[in-house]
Structures are given as C-alpha cells and as structure tokens.
C-alpha cells in the first residue's frame, strides 16, 4: 500500500498540465470518484487495523497534494488567458471601421485653385517661409521707408542683416524670375506672416496664392481673362468680375478684383455691405523696375501678377464668418467638409 501511495504521489507531481483539457484529465484521473486516490481509499479495507491510522494520514496527504497541484495549475491557466473568454469579447463580430479624418477647408480650396490654374497652363512653385530683405521687399520695389518694413508690421527673425517671416508669397516669384527666363507661367500658394492681432477678420498667419505670367506681348486683357476664368471656375458660371484701380509697389497699373456677391447675386446684402460686390484679391501689370531687378528685360517682355488670400476665398465660398475657425481645430467645424472632394 505504501509503495502504491508513493507511486501515485510521483505521478501527480510529474503530470503535465498545460491547458484546460489536461487539467480536466488530471482531475478525473486523480480526484474523480473513480480516480486513483478514490481507489486507494477503497483499498483501506484490506489494511490491517494497526496500520490504518498511518495509511489514512498518508492518503489524506496525497489528496491534499492532488488538490494543491490542481489549484496551482488552474490559477496559472486563468492568468495566461488574455483572450476572448476572459475579456468577454466576441471575435466573430464585424470590426468597428476606422474613422477617417477630413481635409482642411484651406487645403481643399488651395487644391481647387491649383487645378483651375493648372487647366490654363500654370504650374506650382514653392519657396522658403524665412526670407531676406531683398526677396521680400527690395526686389519688389518697396521703398526704404515703407511701413511694412517696420517691426510692428513684420516678424523679424534677425536684424542686420535682416531675415524675416515672408509677408507675401511674391518672394517666390522673385526667385523664379531670377532663375528663369520667360515664358513664365506659375502660381505660388503658401503661408505668410504679418504682425497683426488675431480677430475674426485678421490673423498673424494666413495663406496666399499669387501668380505671374511673363512672356512677349502679355497684356492687361490677358490678365482680365485669366481672373475671369478663375472666378467662374471657383464661384460658378454666372459670376461677374469688376476691376477697381488700386496701388501695389510691384505692379503698375494695379487693380483690386471684385466678384458679384455669392449670397445676394448682386442684389445687395450684409455680406457685400449692400454693394452687390465682394473683393477677392489684387492684380496688375508687373512693374518694369521689378522685372529689371530680377534680370528680365522689360523692353522685350511684359507680364501680369495677381494675389489673393486663400482664407478669404474659402470664407466666401463656404460662408465662414470667423477666420479663427481655421486654426482652432474644432472637429464640429472640420467635419462639415467631409463631403467636399
Ligand atoms: C492681394 C494682392 C498682389 C502681386 C500680388 C506680384 C508678384 C510679383 C511681381 C508683381 Cl513677383 N506682383 N504679386 C501683384 C498684385 C497684387 O496681391 O490682394 N493679395 C492678397
């Protein structure tokens, strides 16, 4: 009997339990009603009376050993169960789809502008956001004492020699003119910076698209037709344009461009201040002095240039009333552009 108990004890210690099936097999083999331990208890009948006490103690020890191994294995298996059953998950359910973000309205409009001008042969140019005085001011015919050159209007990164955050994207056109000879037909979308207090109508950082077209015999009529093409493509076939005389240091003559108000179609409303017209940007024939400073012969070539604010175009197109919405990243605002492609 003693040897039998020893043998079963050894078997219990050696039994491999690595999954729930093996655990159950162990329980049935040793702890079940017809298991080895129950068998041994049955054998007590044949044990002489004087040995019964000792054998009884040994059998109880064996029972305890089996229980301990069982408990320990069960605990271990439960711990390793990271899966479905433990987390109460059903892996057969269909997945929750990833939610996609939306493109920013300014990106949507910028891309639309690029497509519109692309269709009439304009390519896209880019340049640095930190510029020197030459490309931002001097090459563009800004006089020495122009207010834009003051600290209160422009962010300077360094003084003497001056480096600054570009105040317009014309800087890139200067670089293009310096490095290429006509024909030049390019637009320049990009971020610009001005030292302004942030409000519903102004920001210290915003986006522009400027464009230049330089070749032989480029006229003001070409400029008008180009702007008209843009206005109709961007705001609709019925859109009319109007030019008002204006001034920019780098163009002569210069004009501001209005389109018929999108809200009232020219009838007069709050948006257009009852004039029927809203401004979308400015333009003009490139000043011969600007051409010369970039080594393009103004006697041989002529060209036009235009500029507009992407925020302004976006606000007009989507009737957005506060400029700050563009930089607040409020998903309730951004989600409204989900369907625009
Ligand atoms: C506006 C008006 C304008 C230009 C930008 C330009 C660039 C070169 C030479 C000449 Cl390199 N002109 N750009 C010309 C006229 C107007 O912008 O209202 N922008 C938001």
XYZ file of C-alpha atoms and ligand atoms in Angstrom:
361
model
C 0.000 0.000 0.000
C 2.789 2.369 0.985
C 4.539 1.850 -2.367
C 1.287 2.420 -4.246
C 0.773 5.754 -2.457
C 4.378 6.762 -3.241
C 3.883 5.877 -6.909
C 0.652 7.909 -7.234
C 2.311 10.862 -5.456
C 5.155 10.742 -8.002
C 2.696 10.542 -10.892
C 0.789 13.562 -9.552
C 3.992 15.599 -9.374
C 5.037 14.568 -12.898
C 1.652 15.134 -14.572
C 1.953 17.790 -17.303
C -0.884 20.349 -17.161
C -0.621 22.960 -19.913
C -4.186 23.551 -20.937
C -7.698 23.201 -19.622
C -8.154 19.770 -21.259
C -5.094 18.413 -19.397
C -6.348 19.988 -16.195
C -9.659 18.183 -16.578
C -7.867 14.903 -17.384
C -5.822 15.343 -14.203
C -8.940 15.979 -12.132
C -10.675 12.881 -13.451
C -7.583 10.655 -13.109
C -6.750 11.572 -9.509
C -9.576 13.475 -7.872
C -12.651 11.921 -9.528
C -14.915 9.460 -7.880
C -13.333 6.645 -9.862
C -9.822 8.098 -9.783
C -6.577 6.716 -8.349
C -6.986 8.331 -4.920
C -10.566 7.067 -4.540
C -9.223 3.611 -5.474
C -6.623 3.825 -2.751
C -9.229 4.902 -0.196
C -11.227 1.819 -1.219
C -8.131 -0.267 -0.501
C -8.223 0.879 3.146
C -10.495 -2.082 3.810
C -7.623 -4.506 3.375
C -5.183 -2.538 5.544
C -4.543 -4.135 8.977
C -6.088 -2.163 11.825
C -2.802 -1.131 13.426
C -1.618 0.449 10.146
C -4.924 2.163 9.301
C -4.073 5.416 11.106
C -0.746 5.882 9.336
C -2.068 4.883 5.888
C -5.061 7.180 6.422
C -2.708 10.108 7.121
C -0.650 9.279 4.013
C -3.789 9.109 1.841
C -5.032 12.451 3.142
C -1.603 13.911 2.341
C -1.936 12.533 -1.204
C -5.406 14.045 -1.573
C -4.031 17.395 -0.460
C -1.124 17.130 -2.901
C -3.536 16.491 -5.799
C -5.712 19.446 -4.732
C -2.677 21.749 -4.498
C -1.431 20.782 -7.969
C -4.926 21.262 -9.341
C -5.410 24.718 -7.770
C -1.966 25.881 -8.819
C -2.421 24.748 -12.434
C -5.883 26.260 -12.619
C -4.659 29.627 -11.411
C -1.786 29.598 -13.896
C -4.082 28.829 -16.821
C -6.538 31.571 -15.865
C -3.669 34.098 -15.771
C -2.463 33.214 -19.253
C -5.919 33.599 -20.701
C -5.756 37.091 -22.204
C -8.161 36.154 -24.893
C -11.785 36.380 -25.782
C -13.265 34.399 -22.899
C -11.524 36.454 -20.237
C -12.285 39.835 -21.844
C -15.726 38.645 -22.780
C -15.153 39.608 -26.408
C -16.676 38.053 -29.470
C -14.044 37.971 -32.204
C -16.584 36.867 -34.777
C -18.345 40.233 -34.700
C -17.613 42.583 -37.660
C -14.904 45.198 -36.875
C -15.644 48.810 -36.000
C -14.422 50.724 -39.085
C -11.569 53.238 -38.678
C -12.914 56.770 -38.795
C -11.226 58.849 -41.482
C -10.321 62.490 -40.964
C -11.274 65.178 -43.447
C -9.131 67.508 -45.470
C -8.884 71.022 -44.088
C -11.067 73.557 -45.950
C -7.981 75.653 -46.738
C -6.339 72.615 -48.337
C -9.484 71.866 -50.323
C -9.598 75.407 -51.690
C -5.845 75.548 -52.341
C -6.068 72.324 -54.352
C -9.063 73.647 -56.271
C -7.143 76.852 -57.114
C -4.170 74.769 -58.315
C -6.492 72.686 -60.537
C -8.199 75.770 -62.009
C -4.940 77.489 -62.939
C -3.401 74.163 -63.986
C -6.032 73.892 -66.706
C -4.734 77.091 -68.341
C -1.074 76.134 -68.127
C 0.107 77.444 -64.743
C 2.465 75.257 -62.726
C 3.096 75.477 -58.963
C 6.192 76.960 -57.298
C 7.258 76.971 -53.684
C 9.864 78.779 -51.612
C 11.141 79.383 -48.083
C 8.996 80.934 -45.327
C 12.016 82.697 -43.799
C 13.262 85.271 -46.263
C 15.820 88.023 -46.654
C 15.021 91.688 -47.164
C 15.877 91.523 -50.863
C 13.266 88.915 -51.841
C 10.519 90.215 -49.558
C 10.900 93.964 -50.098
C 13.732 95.447 -52.162
C 13.344 93.351 -55.327
C 9.621 94.107 -55.213
C 10.092 97.852 -55.338
C 9.185 98.545 -51.685
C 10.612 101.975 -50.799
C 13.141 102.229 -47.968
C 10.619 103.756 -45.556
C 7.593 101.620 -46.411
C 5.560 100.771 -43.245
C 5.659 97.002 -43.997
C 9.388 97.174 -43.334
C 8.731 98.201 -39.724
C 8.887 95.820 -36.756
C 5.235 96.435 -35.879
C 4.092 95.023 -39.234
C 6.591 92.252 -39.962
C 8.100 89.458 -37.853
C 11.870 89.758 -37.996
C 13.921 86.675 -37.182
C 17.139 88.687 -37.271
C 18.150 92.303 -37.821
C 21.275 93.491 -39.700
C 21.338 91.609 -41.945
C 17.556 91.302 -41.906
C 15.807 87.929 -42.006
C 12.049 87.822 -41.642
C 8.939 85.680 -41.975
C 7.738 86.439 -45.512
C 4.787 88.824 -45.575
C 3.594 87.648 -49.006
C 4.353 84.862 -51.443
C 5.742 87.283 -54.066
C 9.162 86.310 -52.683
C 8.915 83.041 -54.579
C 8.053 84.752 -57.848
C 11.177 86.874 -57.408
C 13.220 83.667 -57.045
C 11.523 82.185 -60.119
C 12.208 85.336 -62.183
C 15.840 85.387 -61.032
C 16.413 81.824 -62.152
C 14.286 81.545 -65.295
C 13.691 83.475 -68.483
C 10.174 83.879 -69.957
C 7.797 82.372 -70.769
C 6.979 82.032 -67.064
C 3.520 80.930 -66.006
C 3.322 79.848 -62.373
C 1.276 80.188 -59.219
C 2.613 80.193 -55.704
C 0.393 79.020 -52.846
C 1.862 79.352 -49.366
C 1.824 80.547 -45.800
C 2.618 84.155 -44.951
C 3.025 86.096 -41.715
C 2.141 89.582 -40.518
C 2.289 91.131 -37.087
C -1.458 91.514 -36.547
C -3.712 90.991 -33.539
C -5.848 87.873 -34.010
C -9.552 88.560 -34.603
C -12.477 87.295 -36.694
C -11.050 89.161 -39.691
C -7.267 89.129 -39.158
C -4.567 86.654 -38.186
C -0.799 86.783 -37.873
C -0.505 83.733 -40.113
C -2.528 83.104 -43.250
C -2.300 81.753 -46.786
C -1.997 83.359 -50.177
C -1.867 82.333 -53.771
C -0.039 84.613 -56.110
C 0.605 84.095 -59.776
C 2.723 85.563 -62.546
C 2.604 85.282 -66.299
C 5.516 86.770 -68.209
C 6.057 86.487 -71.952
C 6.237 88.702 -75.041
C 3.105 90.799 -75.565
C 1.280 89.881 -72.373
C -1.447 92.496 -71.886
C -3.971 93.675 -69.326
C -6.634 91.877 -71.407
C -4.842 88.563 -70.718
C -4.895 89.414 -67.016
C -8.623 90.139 -67.065
C -9.457 86.958 -68.940
C -7.316 84.865 -66.557
C -9.044 86.319 -63.497
C -12.451 85.851 -65.154
C -11.651 82.194 -65.838
C -10.676 81.712 -62.216
C -13.762 83.476 -60.801
C -16.176 81.456 -62.933
C -14.486 78.131 -62.182
C -14.258 78.800 -58.457
C -17.548 80.544 -57.757
C -19.830 79.496 -60.625
C -20.539 80.188 -64.295
C -22.732 83.263 -63.617
C -20.056 85.078 -61.583
C -19.134 88.534 -62.890
C -15.865 90.363 -62.163
C -15.040 94.021 -61.680
C -11.665 95.815 -61.506
C -11.074 98.860 -59.311
C -7.908 100.966 -59.716
C -5.501 100.417 -56.829
C -1.849 100.562 -55.857
C 0.788 97.909 -55.127
C 4.522 98.684 -55.066
C 5.262 95.879 -57.534
C 2.610 96.430 -60.209
C 1.687 99.336 -62.495
C -1.156 99.748 -63.250
C -2.738 97.895 -60.333
C -6.290 96.870 -59.615
C -8.391 95.279 -56.951
C -10.689 92.492 -58.102
C -14.315 92.104 -57.020
C -16.822 89.388 -57.884
C -20.611 89.570 -57.737
C -21.736 88.734 -54.207
C -22.360 84.995 -53.858
C -25.076 85.449 -51.270
C -27.371 88.001 -52.910
C -26.115 87.569 -56.515
C -25.582 91.315 -56.739
C -28.863 92.435 -55.189
C -27.212 93.815 -52.037
C -26.935 92.144 -48.608
C -24.989 92.273 -45.322
C -22.048 90.264 -46.680
C -21.356 92.699 -49.532
C -22.398 95.707 -47.448
C -25.258 96.285 -49.920
C -22.881 96.954 -52.816
C -23.508 93.654 -54.637
C -19.722 93.104 -54.931
C -17.078 91.390 -52.747
C -13.307 91.690 -53.043
C -11.279 88.556 -53.828
C -7.755 89.928 -54.369
C -5.488 92.260 -56.266
C -3.535 92.276 -59.511
C -1.665 94.373 -62.020
C 0.963 94.539 -64.737
C 4.388 93.753 -63.257
C 6.341 96.976 -62.735
C 9.294 97.203 -65.184
C 11.561 98.001 -62.201
C 10.631 94.624 -60.628
C 11.430 92.802 -63.886
C 14.754 94.575 -64.142
C 15.824 93.737 -60.596
C 15.299 90.062 -61.479
C 17.262 90.343 -64.753
C 14.282 90.118 -67.083
C 14.300 92.653 -69.923
C 11.146 94.815 -69.563
C 11.534 96.120 -73.114
C 11.245 92.608 -74.511
C 8.814 91.076 -72.062
C 5.719 92.111 -70.169
C 3.694 90.272 -67.579
C 0.884 90.362 -65.109
C 0.673 89.270 -61.490
C -2.158 88.653 -59.086
C -2.601 87.712 -55.475
C -5.412 86.558 -53.235
C -5.923 85.256 -49.722
C -6.894 81.582 -49.520
C -8.753 82.218 -46.247
C -10.790 84.938 -47.910
C -11.712 82.753 -50.898
C -12.643 79.895 -48.535
C -14.764 82.176 -46.339
C -16.634 83.469 -49.373
C -17.121 80.026 -50.912
C -18.332 78.323 -47.726
C -19.793 81.328 -45.899
C -17.420 81.096 -42.943
C -17.708 84.165 -40.741
C -14.706 83.871 -38.406
C -11.079 83.451 -39.502
C -10.146 81.853 -36.186
C -12.129 78.714 -37.057
C -9.354 77.730 -39.472
C -6.791 77.289 -36.713
C -8.884 76.148 -33.749
C -9.144 72.520 -34.977
C -12.698 72.182 -33.732
C -13.942 68.906 -35.254
C -17.509 70.236 -35.376
C -16.238 72.793 -37.898
C -13.862 70.497 -39.787
C -16.401 67.647 -40.093
C -18.621 69.860 -42.212
C -16.148 69.489 -45.092
C -16.332 65.691 -45.120
C -18.276 65.567 -48.371
C -16.147 68.099 -50.281
C -13.635 66.460 -52.615
C -3.554 90.888 -52.862
C -2.780 91.480 -53.993
C -0.953 91.040 -55.446
C 1.015 90.662 -56.747
C 0.227 90.360 -55.664
C 3.292 90.268 -57.625
C 4.389 89.463 -57.571
C 5.499 89.800 -58.313
C 5.503 90.907 -59.078
C 4.391 91.673 -59.087
Cl 6.888 88.858 -58.207
N 3.291 91.367 -58.389
N 2.200 89.961 -56.897
C 0.631 91.669 -57.610
C -0.555 92.349 -57.371
C -1.349 92.043 -56.289
O -1.678 90.675 -54.329
O -4.575 91.403 -52.506
N -3.100 89.809 -52.290
C -3.752 89.135 -51.205
